Amino acid sequence: MGVQDYAESKLKPSVDLTGSAKECSNGPSIGVIDIGVSQSAFLFRVALPGIRSDQSKLKCEIQRDGKVLIQGIVTQGSEVLQGLPSVCQMTVEKLCSPGPFTISFNLPGPVDPRLFSPKFRPDGILEVVVMRYRRPSDPVDAWAPPS
């Protein structure tokens, strides 16, 4: 089974949402994920619209078995917008309501949680590359997805 076949058969993860991420049903969804697979790493992207990395206390934990836990706080979403020339009352609200959220899902295999590179993009996407776990006895170029 090649990397592409493995990806197609194994990458339909269950995603658990709580808090503001679960309540957001009208607008852009928090917690929509993409997962990519290579011989040496997994890449995942998580949509976090309306989240600001400097205000949301965003935290990403990755466990060796591939479980990912993302936590944060939606800080936007006030009924009254101030700071404009006049005060605006919101009449249509489609973004997630303010409050804490968690997103959890499993990657399709074990990883080395010490070797990950997170990047929070300006478009509200959290992009993370995490290296697959290799046993010391594994040859460097001989890794293949489990069958």
GROMACS .gro file of C-alpha atoms in nm, residues 41-101:
model
   61
   41ALA     CA    1   0.590   1.368   0.852
   42PHE     CA    2   0.226   1.463   0.884
   43LEU     CA    3   0.099   1.809   0.798
   44PHE     CA    4  -0.230   1.933   0.935
   45ARG     CA    5  -0.416   2.258   0.888
   46VAL     CA    6  -0.697   2.375   1.113
   47ALA     CA    7  -0.935   2.658   1.023
   48LEU     CA    8  -0.961   2.911   1.306
   49PRO     CA    9  -1.155   3.203   1.156
   50GLY     CA   10  -1.184   3.502   1.385
   51ILE     CA   11  -0.902   3.378   1.611
   52ARG     CA   12  -0.608   3.606   1.679
   53SER     CA   13  -0.293   3.432   1.797
   54ASP     CA   14  -0.197   3.726   2.019
   55GLN     CA   15  -0.530   3.733   2.207
   56SER     CA   16  -0.673   3.382   2.203
   57LYS     CA   17  -0.426   3.195   2.428
   58LEU     CA   18  -0.395   2.939   2.149
   59LYS     CA   19  -0.235   2.612   2.260
   60CYS     CA   20  -0.157   2.300   2.057
   61GLU     CA   21  -0.056   1.971   2.222
   62ILE     CA   22   0.049   1.665   2.026
   63GLN     CA   23   0.090   1.323   2.187
   64ARG     CA   24   0.314   1.040   2.067
   65ASP     CA   25   0.013   0.830   1.960
   66GLY     CA   26  -0.092   1.110   1.719
   67LYS     CA   27  -0.368   1.266   1.930
   68VAL     CA   28  -0.388   1.643   1.873
   69LEU     CA   29  -0.554   1.884   2.116
   70ILE     CA   30  -0.599   2.251   2.027
   71GLN     CA   31  -0.738   2.493   2.284
   72GLY     CA   32  -0.804   2.863   2.277
   73ILE     CA   33  -1.050   3.143   2.332
   74VAL     CA   34  -1.264   3.321   2.074
   75THR     CA   35  -1.217   3.683   2.176
   76GLN     CA   36  -1.420   3.857   1.905
   77GLY     CA   37  -1.795   3.876   1.882
   78SER     CA   38  -1.930   4.173   2.069
   79GLU     CA   39  -2.284   4.300   2.022
   80VAL     CA   40  -2.156   4.659   2.013
   81LEU     CA   41  -1.857   4.762   1.804
   82GLN     CA   42  -1.665   5.059   1.934
   83GLY     CA   43  -1.359   5.239   1.805
   84LEU     CA   44  -1.533   5.356   1.489
   85PRO     CA   45  -1.648   5.715   1.436
   86SER     CA   46  -1.982   5.597   1.579
   87VAL     CA   47  -2.098   5.300   1.788
   88CYS     CA   48  -2.248   5.016   1.581
   89GLN     CA   49  -2.503   4.764   1.710
   90MET     CA   50  -2.463   4.422   1.544
   91THR     CA   51  -2.782   4.309   1.369
   92VAL     CA   52  -2.643   4.001   1.190
   93GLU     CA   53  -2.397   3.774   1.370
   94LYS     CA   54  -2.249   3.482   1.179
   95LEU     CA   55  -1.911   3.446   1.350
   96CYS     CA   56  -1.863   3.219   1.649
   97SER     CA   57  -1.959   3.360   1.985
   98PRO     CA   58  -1.679   3.453   2.227
   99GLY     CA   59  -1.559   3.187   2.468
  100PRO     CA   60  -1.324   2.892   2.510
  101PHE     CA   61  -1.301   2.611   2.257
   0.00000   0.00000   0.00000
